[in-house]
Coordinates of C-alpha atoms and ligand atoms in Angstrom, one line a residue:
Chain C
X1 CA 39.1 1.6 27.4
X2 CA 39.6 -1.8 28.6
X3 CA 41.5 -0.5 32.0
X4 CA 38.4 2.0 31.6
X5 CA 36.1 -0.7 32.2
X6 CA 37.7 -3.0 34.8
X7 CA 37.8 0.5 36.5
X8 CA 34.1 1.3 36.2
X9 CA 33.3 -2.2 37.6
X10 CA 35.6 -2.1 40.1
X11 CA 34.1 1.0 41.4
X12 CA 30.3 0.5 41.0
X13 CA 30.9 -3.3 41.9
X14 CA 31.0 -1.4 45.8
X15 CA 28.1 0.3 47.6
X16 CA 30.5 3.2 48.3
X17 CA 30.9 5.4 45.0
X18 CA 26.2 4.5 45.1
X19 CA 26.4 6.5 48.8
X20 CA 28.6 9.4 47.8
X21 CA 26.8 10.6 44.8
X22 CA 23.1 10.0 47.1
X23 CA 25.0 12.5 50.0
X24 CA 27.2 14.3 47.6
X25 CA 23.9 15.2 45.8
X26 CA 21.7 15.4 48.9
X27 CA 23.9 18.1 51.0
X28 CA 24.3 19.9 48.0
X29 CA 20.6 20.3 46.8
X30 CA 19.4 20.1 50.4
X31 CA 21.2 23.3 50.9
X32 CA 20.0 25.0 48.2
X33 CA 16.5 24.1 48.7
X34 CA 17.3 25.6 52.7
X35 CA 18.3 29.0 51.4
X36 CA 15.5 28.6 49.1
X37 CA 12.8 28.9 51.8
X38 CA 14.5 31.7 53.3
X39 CA 14.5 34.1 49.8
X40 CA 11.2 36.2 50.2
X41 CA 11.2 39.7 47.7
X42 CA 13.3 41.8 49.9
X43 CA 15.8 39.4 49.5
X44 CA 15.8 37.6 46.4
X45 CA 18.5 34.9 46.0
X46 CA 21.0 35.2 42.9
X47 CA 22.6 32.8 40.8
X48 CA 25.6 33.0 43.3
X49 CA 23.4 31.4 46.1
X50 CA 21.8 28.5 44.6
X51 CA 25.3 27.2 44.4
X52 CA 26.3 27.9 47.9
X53 CA 26.4 24.5 49.7
X54 CA 28.7 22.5 46.7
X55 CA 31.3 22.7 49.6
X56 CA 29.4 19.5 50.9
X57 CA 29.4 17.9 48.3
X58 CA 33.2 18.9 47.2
X59 CA 33.8 17.5 50.3
X60 CA 32.6 13.8 50.0
X61 CA 33.3 14.0 46.3
X62 CA 36.9 14.5 47.9
X63 CA 36.8 12.0 50.5
X64 CA 35.0 9.2 48.0
X65 CA 38.2 9.3 45.3
X66 CA 40.6 9.6 47.6
X67 CA 39.2 6.0 49.2
X68 CA 38.7 4.9 45.7
X69 CA 42.4 4.4 46.5
X70 CA 43.3 3.8 49.5
X71 CA 40.9 1.4 50.1
X72 CA 42.4 -1.4 46.9
X73 CA 45.9 -0.8 49.6
X74 CA 43.5 -1.7 52.1
X75 CA 42.6 -5.0 51.0
X76 CA 45.0 -5.8 48.4
X77 CA 43.0 -5.5 45.2
X78 CA 45.9 -3.0 44.3
X79 CA 48.2 -6.0 44.0
X80 CA 45.5 -8.0 41.9
X81 CA 45.3 -5.1 39.6
X82 CA 48.5 -4.9 39.0
X83 CA 49.0 -8.8 38.6
X84 CA 46.2 -8.3 36.1
X85 CA 48.1 -5.2 34.2
X86 CA 51.3 -4.7 35.0
X87 CA 51.3 -0.8 33.7
X88 CA 51.0 0.7 36.6
X89 CA 50.7 4.7 35.0
X90 CA 48.1 3.4 32.9
X91 CA 45.9 1.6 35.4
X92 CA 46.0 4.9 37.3
X93 CA 45.6 7.3 35.0
X94 CA 42.3 4.7 34.1
X95 CA 41.4 5.4 37.0
X96 CA 41.5 9.3 37.7
X97 CA 39.3 9.6 34.4
X98 CA 36.2 7.4 35.8
X99 CA 36.7 8.7 38.9
X100 CA 36.7 12.0 37.6
X101 CA 34.2 11.2 35.2
X102 CA 31.7 10.0 37.9
X103 CA 33.1 13.6 40.1
X104 CA 32.2 15.5 36.9
X105 CA 28.2 14.4 37.0
X106 CA 28.5 14.0 40.3
X107 CA 28.8 17.4 40.2
X108 CA 26.6 18.9 37.5
X109 CA 24.0 17.4 38.6
X110 CA 24.3 18.7 41.9
X111 CA 24.8 22.5 40.5
X112 CA 21.6 22.1 38.8
X113 CA 19.9 20.7 40.7
X114 CA 20.9 23.3 42.8
X115 CA 19.5 25.7 41.1
X116 CA 16.3 24.0 39.8
X117 CA 14.5 23.8 43.1
X118 CA 16.2 27.3 44.1
X119 CA 14.1 28.0 40.6
X120 CA 10.9 25.9 42.2
X121 CA 11.0 27.3 45.9
X122 CA 11.8 30.9 45.3
X123 CA 10.1 32.1 43.1
X124 CA 10.3 35.4 43.7
X125 CA 14.2 35.3 42.6
X126 CA 15.5 35.7 38.7
X127 CA 18.0 32.5 38.7
X128 CA 17.3 32.8 34.9
X129 CA 21.6 32.1 33.3
X130 CA 21.7 34.9 31.1
X131 CA 25.1 35.7 31.2
X132 CA 28.5 33.8 30.8
X133 CA 29.5 34.4 34.2
X134 CA 25.4 33.3 35.3
X135 CA 26.6 30.1 33.7
X136 CA 30.0 29.7 34.3
X137 CA 28.8 30.0 38.6
X138 CA 26.6 27.1 37.6
X139 CA 28.2 24.5 35.3
X140 CA 31.1 25.0 36.2
X141 CA 30.7 23.0 39.9
X142 CA 31.2 20.0 38.0
X143 CA 34.8 20.9 37.0
X144 CA 35.6 21.9 40.2
X145 CA 34.4 18.5 41.4
X146 CA 36.7 16.4 38.9
X147 CA 39.8 18.5 39.3
X148 CA 39.2 17.6 42.9
X149 CA 38.9 14.1 43.1
X150 CA 42.0 14.4 40.5
X151 CA 43.4 15.7 43.6
X152 CA 42.6 13.0 45.7
X153 CA 43.4 10.8 44.0
X154 CA 47.1 11.9 43.7
X155 CA 47.4 12.3 47.6
X156 CA 45.7 8.9 48.1
X157 CA 48.3 6.9 45.9
X158 CA 51.4 8.7 47.5
X159 CA 49.7 8.3 51.6
X160 CA 48.2 4.9 50.6
X161 CA 45.8 4.8 53.7
X162 CA 42.5 6.0 54.4
X163 CA 42.3 7.9 57.3
X164 CA 45.7 10.1 56.0
X165 CA 44.4 10.8 53.2
X166 CA 41.4 12.1 54.4
X167 CA 42.3 14.0 56.7
X168 CA 44.8 15.4 54.8
X169 CA 42.4 16.6 52.2
X170 CA 39.9 18.4 54.4
X171 CA 42.5 20.0 57.1
X172 CA 43.9 21.3 53.5
X173 CA 41.1 22.4 51.9
X174 CA 39.1 24.0 55.3
X175 CA 41.2 24.6 57.8
X176 CA 45.1 25.5 56.0
X177 CA 43.7 27.7 53.3
X178 CA 41.9 29.3 55.5
X179 CA 45.3 30.1 58.0
X180 CA 47.3 30.1 55.7
X181 CA 46.2 34.5 55.7
X182 CA 48.1 34.8 59.5
X183 CA 51.3 34.0 58.1
X184 CA 52.4 38.3 58.4
X185 CA 53.4 40.0 55.6
X186 CA 53.2 37.3 53.0
X187 CA 50.4 35.1 54.7
X188 CA 47.8 36.5 52.3
X189 CA 49.0 36.9 49.1
X190 CA 49.8 32.9 49.9
X191 CA 46.6 32.5 50.2
X192 CA 45.7 33.8 47.0
X193 CA 47.4 31.0 44.7
X194 CA 46.1 28.4 47.4
X195 CA 44.6 25.7 45.1
X196 CA 40.9 25.1 46.6
X197 CA 41.2 29.1 46.8
X198 CA 42.0 29.4 43.1
X199 CA 39.1 26.6 42.6
X200 CA 37.0 28.8 44.3
X201 CA 37.5 32.2 43.1
X202 CA 36.5 30.1 39.5
X203 CA 33.1 29.8 41.6
X204 CA 32.7 33.7 42.8
X205 CA 31.1 36.0 40.8
X206 CA 32.9 39.2 39.9
X207 CA 33.4 41.6 43.2
X208 CA 35.9 44.1 44.5
X209 CA 38.1 40.8 46.1
X210 CA 38.4 38.4 43.1
X211 CA 38.9 41.5 41.0
X212 CA 42.2 42.1 42.3
X213 CA 43.6 38.6 42.6
X214 CA 46.0 37.9 40.4
X215 CA 44.0 35.4 38.8
X216 CA 41.0 36.0 36.2
X217 CA 38.2 33.1 36.7
X218 CA 39.4 30.3 33.8
X219 CA 43.0 31.1 35.1
X220 CA 42.3 30.0 38.6
X221 CA 40.2 27.5 37.1
X222 CA 43.6 26.4 34.7
X223 CA 45.9 27.0 37.8
X224 CA 44.0 24.4 40.1
X225 CA 43.7 21.8 37.1
X226 CA 47.6 22.2 36.5
X227 CA 48.2 21.5 40.4
X228 CA 46.3 18.4 40.6
X229 CA 47.9 17.8 37.0
X230 CA 51.3 17.7 39.2
X231 CA 50.8 16.1 42.1
X232 CA 49.0 13.6 40.3
X233 CA 52.1 13.0 37.8
X234 CA 54.4 12.7 41.0
X235 CA 52.0 10.0 42.4
X236 CA 52.3 8.1 39.4
X237 CA 55.8 8.0 39.4
X238 CA 56.2 7.0 43.1
X239 CA 53.8 4.5 42.7
X240 CA 56.2 3.1 39.4
X241 CA 59.1 3.2 41.7
X242 CA 57.8 2.1 44.5
X243 CA 56.9 -1.9 45.9
X244 CA 53.6 -2.7 45.1
Chain J
X1 CA 58.8 -22.0 32.6
X2 CA 60.2 -19.9 35.9
X3 CA 64.0 -18.5 35.4
X4 CA 65.1 -17.0 38.4
X5 CA 68.7 -15.8 38.0
X6 CA 71.1 -14.0 40.9
X7 CA 67.4 -12.5 42.6
X8 CA 67.7 -10.2 45.2
X9 CA 66.1 -8.7 47.3
X10 CA 66.0 -6.1 50.2
X11 CA 64.3 -3.9 52.2
X12 CA 66.4 -1.4 53.9
X13 CA 68.9 -3.8 55.6
X14 CA 67.2 -6.5 55.6
X15 CA 68.4 -8.9 53.1
X16 CA 64.5 -11.1 51.8
X17 CA 66.6 -12.9 49.3
X18 CA 69.7 -13.0 48.4
X19 CA 71.6 -13.8 45.1
X20 CA 68.4 -16.5 44.4
X21 CA 69.0 -19.0 40.7
X22 CA 66.7 -21.3 40.3
X23 CA 64.2 -22.6 37.9
X24 CA 60.7 -24.5 37.7
X25 CA 59.7 -27.2 34.9
X26 CA 56.3 -27.9 33.1
X27 CA 54.6 -31.0 34.2
X28 CA 55.4 -31.0 37.8
X29 CA 54.6 -29.7 41.4
X30 CA 57.0 -28.1 42.8
X31 CA 57.7 -27.3 46.3
X32 CA 59.1 -24.1 47.1
X33 CA 59.9 -25.0 50.8
X34 CA 61.7 -22.9 53.8
X35 CA 61.0 -21.4 57.1
X36 CA 59.3 -18.8 57.9
X37 CA 61.0 -15.6 57.1
X38 CA 62.9 -17.1 54.4
X39 CA 61.8 -14.8 51.4
X40 CA 59.2 -17.2 49.9
X41 CA 56.4 -14.4 49.4
X42 CA 58.9 -12.1 48.3
X43 CA 60.4 -14.1 45.6
X44 CA 56.7 -15.1 45.0
X45 CA 56.4 -10.9 44.6
X46 CA 58.6 -10.7 42.8
X47 CA 58.4 -12.9 39.9
X48 CA 54.9 -11.6 38.9
X49 CA 56.3 -8.0 39.1
X50 CA 54.9 -6.5 42.1
X51 CA 58.0 -5.9 44.1
X52 CA 61.6 -4.7 42.3
X53 CA 64.2 -6.8 42.3
X54 CA 67.4 -5.4 44.3
X55 CA 69.2 -7.7 41.7
X56 CA 69.5 -10.3 39.7
X57 CA 66.0 -10.9 37.4
X58 CA 63.1 -13.0 37.3
X59 CA 61.8 -14.8 34.0
X60 CA 58.3 -16.4 32.8
X61 CA 58.3 -18.1 29.8
X62 CA 61.4 -16.0 28.8
X63 CA 59.9 -12.8 29.3
X64 CA 60.1 -10.9 32.9
X65 CA 56.6 -10.4 34.2
X66 CA 56.1 -6.7 33.4
X67 CA 56.5 -8.1 29.1
X68 CA 53.5 -9.9 29.4
X69 CA 50.8 -8.6 27.0
X70 CA 48.4 -10.5 28.6
X71 CA 49.8 -12.1 32.1
X72 CA 46.6 -13.9 33.7
X73 CA 46.6 -15.6 30.8
X74 CA 50.5 -16.4 31.2
X75 CA 50.5 -16.6 35.1
X76 CA 47.6 -17.5 37.5
X77 CA 48.7 -16.9 41.2
X78 CA 47.5 -17.8 44.7
X79 CA 49.7 -15.5 46.8
X80 CA 47.2 -13.6 49.3
X81 CA 43.4 -14.6 48.8
X82 CA 42.4 -11.8 51.0
X83 CA 43.4 -9.2 48.0
X84 CA 39.6 -9.2 47.7
X85 CA 37.2 -5.5 48.3
X86 CA 34.8 -7.3 51.3
X87 CA 32.0 -5.8 49.7
X88 CA 32.2 -7.0 46.4
X89 CA 30.6 -10.1 45.2
X90 CA 32.4 -13.0 44.3
X91 CA 31.5 -12.9 40.9
X92 CA 32.1 -9.3 40.3
X93 CA 36.1 -9.9 41.3
X94 CA 36.4 -12.4 38.8
X95 CA 34.4 -10.1 36.1
X96 CA 36.9 -7.2 36.2
X97 CA 39.8 -9.2 36.5
X98 CA 38.6 -11.6 33.7
X99 CA 37.9 -8.1 31.9
X100 CA 41.4 -6.9 32.8
X101 CA 42.6 -9.5 30.0
X102 CA 39.9 -9.4 27.8
X103 CA 39.1 -13.0 28.4
X104 CA 35.3 -13.4 27.8
X105 CA 33.0 -13.2 30.4
X106 CA 31.6 -16.5 31.4
X107 CA 34.9 -17.9 32.0
X108 CA 33.6 -16.5 35.1
X109 CA 30.9 -18.8 35.7
X110 CA 32.9 -21.6 34.5
X111 CA 36.4 -21.5 37.1
X112 CA 33.4 -20.6 39.7
X113 CA 32.3 -24.0 38.9
X114 CA 35.4 -25.1 38.3
X115 CA 36.3 -24.4 42.6
X116 CA 32.8 -24.9 43.8
X117 CA 32.1 -21.9 44.1
X118 CA 29.3 -21.6 41.6
X119 CA 26.8 -21.6 44.6
X120 CA 27.5 -17.9 46.3
X121 CA 28.9 -16.1 43.2
X122 CA 26.4 -13.7 44.4
X123 CA 27.8 -13.7 48.0
X124 CA 30.4 -10.9 49.7
X125 CA 33.6 -12.0 49.4
X126 CA 34.0 -9.9 53.6
X127 CA 32.0 -13.1 53.9
X128 CA 33.2 -16.1 52.6
X129 CA 34.9 -18.3 55.4
X130 CA 38.3 -19.0 54.9
X131 CA 38.6 -22.2 52.5
X132 CA 35.8 -19.7 50.3
X133 CA 38.4 -17.7 50.0
X134 CA 40.9 -19.7 49.8
X135 CA 38.9 -21.6 46.6
X136 CA 38.2 -17.8 45.1
X137 CA 41.7 -17.0 44.8
X138 CA 42.4 -20.1 43.1
X139 CA 39.8 -19.2 40.5
X140 CA 41.1 -15.8 40.1
X141 CA 44.1 -17.4 39.2
X142 CA 42.8 -20.1 36.4
X143 CA 40.9 -17.0 34.8
X144 CA 43.2 -17.0 31.8
X145 CA 43.8 -20.8 32.1
X146 CA 47.5 -20.5 32.2
X147 CA 50.4 -22.4 31.6
X148 CA 52.2 -21.6 35.1
X149 CA 50.7 -20.9 38.1
X150 CA 51.8 -19.9 42.1
X151 CA 50.2 -21.2 45.0
X152 CA 52.2 -19.5 48.3
X153 CA 50.8 -21.2 51.6
X154 CA 47.9 -22.5 49.5
X155 CA 46.6 -24.8 52.5
X156 CA 47.4 -22.8 55.5
X157 CA 45.1 -23.3 58.0
X158 CA 42.1 -25.3 55.9
X159 CA 40.7 -28.0 57.1
X160 CA 41.7 -31.6 55.7
X161 CA 39.3 -32.0 53.6
X162 CA 40.5 -29.1 52.3
X163 CA 43.6 -29.3 52.4
X164 CA 43.3 -32.6 50.6
X165 CA 41.6 -30.8 47.5
X166 CA 44.1 -28.2 47.1
X167 CA 46.7 -31.1 46.4
X168 CA 44.3 -33.2 44.2
X169 CA 44.2 -29.7 42.3
X170 CA 48.3 -28.5 42.3
X171 CA 48.8 -32.1 40.7
X172 CA 46.2 -32.1 38.4
X173 CA 47.4 -29.1 37.4
X174 CA 51.0 -29.8 36.8
X175 CA 49.5 -33.4 35.4
X176 CA 47.8 -31.0 32.5
X177 CA 52.1 -30.4 31.5
X178 CA 51.9 -27.0 33.5
X179 CA 54.2 -25.3 35.4
X180 CA 53.5 -25.7 39.4
X181 CA 55.4 -23.3 41.7
X182 CA 54.0 -24.0 46.1
X183 CA 55.6 -22.8 48.7
X184 CA 55.2 -24.0 52.4
X185 CA 57.5 -24.3 56.0
X186 CA 56.2 -27.6 56.3
X187 CA 58.2 -30.4 54.5
X188 CA 55.3 -33.3 55.7
X189 CA 53.0 -31.2 53.2
X190 CA 55.0 -30.9 49.9
X191 CA 56.6 -34.3 50.4
X192 CA 52.9 -35.6 49.7
X193 CA 52.5 -32.8 47.1
X194 CA 55.7 -31.6 45.4
X195 CA 57.9 -33.7 42.7
X196 CA 60.6 -31.6 42.8
X197 CA 62.1 -28.6 45.8
X198 CA 63.5 -25.4 45.9
X199 CA 64.4 -25.2 49.1
X200 CA 65.2 -21.4 51.3
X201 CA 66.9 -20.6 54.2
X202 CA 67.1 -16.8 55.0
X203 CA 67.1 -15.8 51.8
X204 CA 70.0 -18.4 50.4
X205 CA 69.5 -21.4 48.4
X206 CA 69.6 -24.2 50.1
X207 CA 69.0 -26.7 47.6
X208 CA 67.5 -27.6 44.2
X209 CA 66.5 -30.9 44.5
X210 CA 64.4 -34.3 43.7
X211 CA 61.7 -34.0 46.8
X212 CA 62.8 -37.4 47.1
X213 CA 66.2 -37.3 47.2
X214 CA 66.0 -34.1 50.0
X215 CA 63.8 -36.3 51.6
X216 CA 66.5 -39.0 52.0
X217 CA 69.4 -36.8 52.1
X218 CA 67.5 -35.0 55.4
X219 CA 66.8 -38.2 57.4
X220 CA 69.4 -40.1 57.6
X221 CA 69.6 -42.0 60.7
X222 CA 71.4 -41.9 63.9
X223 CA 71.7 -44.4 66.3
X224 CA 70.2 -44.2 70.3
X225 CA 72.2 -46.5 73.0
X226 CA 71.9 -46.1 76.6
X227 CA 74.7 -47.3 79.2
X228 CA 75.5 -46.3 82.2
X229 CA 78.9 -45.8 81.0
X230 CA 78.3 -43.6 78.3
X231 CA 80.5 -41.1 78.4
X232 CA 83.1 -43.6 78.4
X233 CA 81.2 -44.2 75.2
X234 CA 81.1 -41.5 74.2
X235 CA 85.2 -41.1 73.9
X236 CA 84.9 -44.4 72.1
X237 CA 83.2 -43.5 69.5
X238 CA 85.1 -40.4 69.1
X239 CA 88.0 -42.3 68.0
X240 CA 86.2 -43.5 65.9
X241 CA 85.1 -40.4 64.0
X242 CA 81.7 -40.6 65.3
X243 CA 79.8 -37.8 66.7
X244 CA 77.7 -38.9 70.0
X245 CA 75.4 -36.0 71.4
X246 CA 73.9 -36.5 75.4
X247 CA 70.3 -37.0 75.0
X248 CA 70.0 -38.2 78.9
X249 CA 72.4 -38.6 81.6
X250 CA 72.5 -42.2 80.5
X251 CA 72.0 -41.9 76.5
X252 CA 73.7 -41.1 73.6
X253 CA 72.5 -40.2 69.8
X254 CA 74.7 -40.8 67.4
X255 CA 74.4 -39.1 63.9
X256 CA 75.3 -40.9 60.8
X257 CA 76.5 -44.8 62.6
X258 CA 74.5 -47.7 62.3
X259 CA 73.8 -50.0 65.2
X260 CA 75.9 -52.9 63.9
X261 CA 79.1 -50.4 64.4
X262 CA 77.7 -48.7 67.6
X263 CA 77.3 -52.2 69.4
X264 CA 80.8 -53.8 67.7
X265 CA 82.6 -50.3 69.3
X266 CA 81.0 -51.2 72.3
X267 CA 82.3 -54.9 72.8
X268 CA 85.2 -53.6 71.5
X269 CA 85.5 -51.5 74.6
X270 CA 83.9 -53.9 77.2
X271 CA 81.1 -51.6 77.7
X272 CA 77.5 -52.9 79.2
X273 CA 74.5 -51.6 77.0
X274 CA 71.1 -51.0 78.0
X275 CA 69.8 -50.2 74.9
X276 CA 70.3 -49.8 71.6
X277 CA 68.3 -48.8 68.8
X278 CA 68.1 -47.3 65.2
X279 CA 65.9 -44.4 64.9
X280 CA 64.7 -42.7 61.8
X281 CA 64.0 -38.8 63.0
X282 CA 60.9 -36.9 61.7
X283 CA 61.7 -34.9 58.9
X284 CA 60.8 -31.9 60.3
X285 CA 63.3 -32.6 62.2
X286 CA 65.0 -33.0 59.7
X287 CA 64.3 -30.5 57.7
X288 CA 65.3 -27.8 60.4
X289 CA 68.1 -29.8 60.9
X290 CA 69.4 -28.7 57.3
X291 CA 67.4 -25.2 57.6
X292 CA 68.7 -24.7 61.3
X293 CA 71.4 -22.2 60.9
X294 CA 69.0 -20.2 58.2
X295 CA 66.3 -19.9 60.7
X296 CA 65.5 -16.0 60.3
X297 CA 63.7 -16.2 64.2
X298 CA 65.6 -19.0 66.9
X299 CA 63.5 -19.0 69.5
X300 CA 65.1 -20.5 73.1
X301 CA 62.9 -22.0 73.7
X302 CA 60.7 -25.1 72.4
X303 CA 63.8 -26.3 70.3
X304 CA 62.6 -29.9 69.3
X305 CA 64.9 -31.4 71.7
X306 CA 67.1 -34.6 70.2
X307 CA 64.5 -37.4 71.6
X308 CA 61.6 -36.5 69.9
X309 CA 61.3 -40.1 67.8
X310 CA 57.8 -39.6 66.0
X311 CA 57.7 -39.6 62.7
X312 CA 56.8 -37.1 60.6
X313 CA 52.8 -35.5 61.5
Ligands
LIG401 N1 57.5 -5.2 52.7 C1 58.5 -5.6 53.5 N2 59.9 -4.3 54.2 C2 60.1 -4.9 54.9 N3 60.4 -6.8 55.0 C3 59.6 -7.0 54.5 C4 59.3 -7.1 54.0 N4 58.6 -7.7 53.6 C5 59.5 -8.9 53.2 N5 60.2 -9.0 54.7 C6 61.2 -9.1 55.1 O1 62.0 -9.9 54.4 C7 61.8 -11.3 55.1 C8 61.6 -12.5 53.8 O2 60.1 -12.6 54.0 P1 59.3 -13.1 53.4 O3 57.4 -13.1 53.8 O4 59.0 -13.2 52.8 O5 59.0 -14.4 53.6 P2 58.4 -16.3 53.6 O6 59.7 -17.0 53.4 O7 56.9 -15.7 52.7 O8 58.0 -16.6 55.1 P3 56.3 -17.4 55.6 O9 57.0 -18.4 55.7 O10 56.7 -16.5 57.1 O11 55.6 -16.6 55.0 C9 61.2 -11.1 56.2 O12 62.8 -11.3 57.0 C10 60.6 -9.8 56.2 O13 60.8 -9.5 57.4
LIG402 MG1 55.2 -15.6 53.2

């Protein structure tokens, strides 16, 4: 509990989480608003369309989570922290918990905010959350943000420097997972097993692509989480073995 | 109480600290002295459990650092004043540190008052001058009212007033019965601050003794003699087992001798003297001589000349 409080104080006593929060919400909800103004009786919005902008918020959250770790290495506060609390595993788990919780909250606000804005701006559309799938498409965004935050923290711990960690995360999630499909013979099968592709599948309504995928929506989310946790464990072991 | 036993740290092929054993006693300021690259900071990081020793161990109050339940209540350290997030206020920086060791929040205001930063507590640490950063680092070290304090080159870059303040502060802490270890690469600085010394060079122990003893040992006198027959005189001195160094064409410096000896030898040999003087080398010169072989980065230029006679600054 103590370490959670410590990480909370650390996170919120600088400006960057506030900026990230603002940016993530503005981009995601703003994009939904933009889409909503385009809706008409002929082309109404669906629940899944309201969430189309979540990618922007996700990028911001991943950058924030990675920086939450790498700035500590950059400014040496990680050493001050390990000096105050020598159990590195517990320190880093506490940080992960705080950042992941924040990501979850931001994700949910972004998702329901996008949905709400669309509801207001595109009254012609039927945006009622009636089915379990519709709930998943909206409420699931926070879960994906949370998993992505864990991913980013692990990468931050492993690389320890901001530019490298942010570049790797963004290039990976935006480019590598798209381009991997181009690998001959098994490329498109491989793509199905990529972490952010799996997370995206969880946030996609059933269609012919998701139905032919190896994992269903919830299994995809579980797989995404499992990869994040494995990467975090590798990061924790590494942090314990090397010099601070 | 700090005890290092066979402490060794290798970074790849660099041996930063080699089989270092020493102990630091409470109630006095102990200087940790060594030239640049001697391994002082590395040793301090190992004491704090930040770097893992390649061999050996170091105990604080009889325990490895990692086993201290509330480490800040045992050990306060200023290793690097800039280990602060520049966008975080001084107060917030100390608040999270205090929270991590279950220290009351009012302790933050107390230590800020002790180092004279109470007026700027709400300002971002990134805007602090070096002196203010150093004070903030000391405030952090004092948070848990620890019995053991480590300071790595605390006076580096400070103005005379700041240096004076830190010296007084460390001596007061030691007078309260605490263990204070402070590193420096200047013997003159240590001779003003520390009672005991642990001297290292190239990661190895050179001496562990009182400052007085080390200074006496370091600054033994030499004799300066000028003569038109300098070469001849050097030969005579060598016969008596005295080593003479050539200072310039006509001058010699004789280590470990006094003026009487040199004067008598010269008279016996019928040598004309133009000058005969005792010379005490400066502290820094002497320190360089003692750690000379163990200076990591030897330079070919700017070596202290043998003719320097100014006293330590
Ligand atoms: N993280 C590291 N990786 C590789 N080498 C290192 C590392 N830290 C220190 N060293 C090396 O170990 C040696 C001792 O360095 P250290 O910083 O402990 O010396 P120091 O006595 O504190 O010197 P200074 O007076 O310059 O502060 C140096 O040769 C240094 O280059
Ligand atoms: Mg150093």
